């Protein structure tokens, strides 16, 4: 029976007017559903009262009045660029539609007698649009906001009043054509206004910050329309189309908006840090607006998604009983369209703001870390030293390998900063997920009554289990990070010293050390994976068990029928709930990583020691006690020095006496425990180990100072670099390489000196700059730089061991064991030249020191050593080009990644069966997922056939399907995670082995920073990301096929929209994927310059900080590199939004089409099967979006696989199969290498001609020499004479183009280089020590008996350098267990060189090579080393040969044989006495050494 329903009694009896409804103000509704529709008619009546329209106008007016009163009128902003001008076509079109809508609404109001508030609001919007034309940028921007707001809200209000009542199936009132036209024109006006490009308003920055931003141009993001910004991301379409067609360069990416400028972000985070104590609160304060916006969007997205199951519920109810409804079905189709689309818009905006968080955290924290390191005196090693390593494989590594400063900071900058922004989705977990879960639970209760409460209680009871697992994951994650720190530190340290590793053939030992750390790391990774799998399956299983319990109670206890709308709506809610919990649990890995990383950042920030800034004044030290760091026991005590201002101050003393520590104290790099130091603000410092940037020679000398040609040329000549310039391929535009690898030791020292001299700093500190130079070069440098007026008026502090310099100093400081033992003033002394030969420097070759020669060897024309082919990386053609598009060049070098390369990756899963099993398990899991829904449809429809009474049968099979889905999912996870774990282990092993076995020339074109980046970031991707994305791709591809067929099987006509949707999704996905991979390649390449700049700056901290304003300059350079990285990052992330919105829109149309088809078949097809079809159709959009994104992520993450594999497959220095195996001794030269080779150190050169490049000039020509076993041989000659090349030939770092070199009678080219290098020992000019202890440094292989190592150390304890030390145990002698810090920082330069000697003694080699090993030593230490060498040779039975390159003739004057070289040829050979008496080249070298009298006395035996 129908009964009247009076709206006047529904809530507004006197408030609402009666216009628009029947004259009687009443109409009939079907009794069923009347209560549901009461709110619709009440809302429509309220919308017509005009109160809402008036509120909109008043609210807009009040905000505008407030803005106009508060804004500054001191300077009205006028258009600066085209981006700031109004788009007239949009304005004309918009105003036309607004005017038309106003006219139509006015006429309608006049005819119908109401709705005047609609016309008034439109008139307000029209005049606001006219006022927007005023020439004021800021006003235009604000006015556009208000026009959009007024028109948009007005359209919603009018639609609610006029159109919403038509949802009622009984409402049949005709709508006025004028009203229809008015609404249509208003809708058009809204679209045009929302599509109008925004005018760009210049950033409101203070002057200092504004000047740092290089350009004041608008980005596309700042000028796009509101529809483009929030809905379509249309401003990215040109980028996507360009990337689809071809590879892109960094210049083609969208510009960076001003609010993401690195300096703006740095200023914001420093302000936040000043108000906060911890990094977490700093991040929250820094990003409070972004985080709040993300919270709002996440709540909106998780709430709006329930419109879809609600509309599905109503549609299924209509299909099951079409006559029992009060709402027109098209209304639910509209809701089915609005629900997914609005949810997508909200969620994509959440992600869009989230990507802003990524960029801002990355840039801000990187800069903050950089400036903190730049302003910190010393990193607190002990704060990070405890490396939690477990397992038997790591016991030894734990003792020998700790983290280094550069390794820690590299990991903080890369992995930890990434982990922090990776935890951004905690906002979604804390806001969106709870909101969505509560709504899902409420919906379940509404559908199923009290059984839903029981299911909810079960879920709450089981929920602590996932949280317990999450807590455990935090601990495992922290331990994994600590081990990862150790691994990255070890890789960084060893790669930085790869030359020394090659010299000693330690590749296998170093590989084993790194692999031991890696094994411990992988144990933690696997433990984390297991916990992650348990967490994921538990969070999936809990809602499934709850649903089974709810269904059981509903059909068994309550005896209720399981209808289609209840079943499929509840399962949709449960899947939503399960997805929320699964997402929260899967993101927990990111949260735990973020928590660990935030703690690590806090630990770093809390433990750094601020840099000491001395008072400004003349250089003076008064009663100062200086200590390198707070735990060091060695100190300079009660030092008082009044340096001669404007003069030369020389510091001398034995190695380890504290000379370098004194210079560090002047720079503020040490702790000043008492006393005082004054110095100028600007100091130029040249360190003992030269530090150079990976730039050109000129840029290193200028060091960011303006170029002054006259001054520059004087400095070049003074430092003797003019001759070197002729040898450099691009003169002073030649790249010096990383750590100056393309220069010799002497060249590096002179370039570093030139940098100090070119500066205008009033104080210059020079730490032993002469040690790498021969006597003639030292004399020339002294004459040009120190005896002229180049240093006039500048205070110079010079540390040196040269005896003839101290008498010419204005002040000589003698140090011993941390004390100043003598101060000698020679004020007014006139510095004079040291007598040198006027014969020119050898121009016959480009011989350099061992350090650079090995990188030049086998470097050009694609040829390797001895003519073997080596494939180097493609080189950038010019320095300018490299500087301009460094990022693009590296990206293009990486090359295309094949789409199906994941098959290659899966072959590393352990076995082909493992890879096939993983794919099969994905299929079974997808089938079980779809099968559960199908069986539910069968169960629901069985009620109509009277077959559902066997509840146990249907419920039992459904339980098997659902629980099987969970089990199979877990097994699938295990298959993939285990396979990915195996693949990462194999790749890392191959990677480190390949890098350790490449020729040294490869490192000349491959920066260490780039390699470490691949060991850090790319290996992290392989460990944690790639396999998960691969699993998602395969699973979702299979599931998409299953669900598409499932949706179409019930309604075959539905196949057409599904096919169209999939096709459109594939096209959009392909456009996106190609672009995303190209942009990702740019992102990966943009990381390396930031990483390299970070590492480069850390290596030269003391030099950078000494110069006034230089830290700020380097900070600006970091910002330039970050600007490029941010630009690439934003383009990469924003592309995701472009494709996601388009796929969501297409699949939403498919859902509506499915609903429309289902409505058309109402009463024909069973409701259960329709529900099954709709259930699969409504999740197609999510499936396609996830699939496209997962496919892209797989291809993107495969870049990491490709990058690691690229380096893992580089050509080795040599291949074992190129040589014969070792065998028994034979006299046949073609026979096998004897196993007991070498038995003596005899060396013979037979007509040997050497080239570095097979097509290049001859470096050594027709060399014929023979060194008998047991001889001590010295190789001397002027710079460029070929000395180092001779020694390098013995190590096979050169091309022997003719002749033979015999070592103990065997041609050295007939067996592997590694075997050769194991048989001899070289003590290089720069000693290299590794983190660990003294024992591990003397014998990294751990194959030498401890008594031999102890004996070698005993030999060295008597050398002068070891009579002093920084540790308490130094008084009783150094021990094997004494810790060694990175690069041997806790040892002096001389002590490091003595340990290098010990290392040589441990090896017991038949041939020892010394390359200027004692150049930087004082005379006593030098003599101590020579005594040890002589004793070692005597004890060995005179079968060991010593070959020494020396500039200091006093070192080798008592040798058995001297070889004098010039221009690549041997000039003289004989004993020192024989050559002295011959009065030849050797005699000439003696005369001009500055020590002729002493040398002559030794030769004569006086």
Short mmCIF file of C-alpha atoms in Angstrom, two decimals, residues 294-304 431-432 435:
data_model
loop_
_atom_site.label_atom_id
_atom_site.label_comp_id
_atom_site.label_asym_id
_atom_site.label_seq_id
_atom_site.Cartn_x
_atom_site.Cartn_y
_atom_site.Cartn_z
CA UNK A 294 49.07 13.94 2.47
CA UNK A 295 46.99 13.03 5.52
CA UNK A 296 43.91 14.79 4.10
CA UNK A 297 44.30 13.19 0.68
CA UNK A 298 44.86 9.72 2.14
CA UNK A 299 41.71 9.98 4.27
CA UNK A 300 39.76 11.17 1.22
CA UNK A 301 41.09 8.36 -0.97
CA UNK A 302 40.40 5.61 1.54
CA UNK A 303 36.91 6.97 2.23
CA UNK A 304 35.85 7.59 -1.36
CA UNK A 431 45.55 8.16 8.58
CA UNK A 432 44.16 6.56 5.44
CA UNK A 435 39.94 5.39 8.24
#
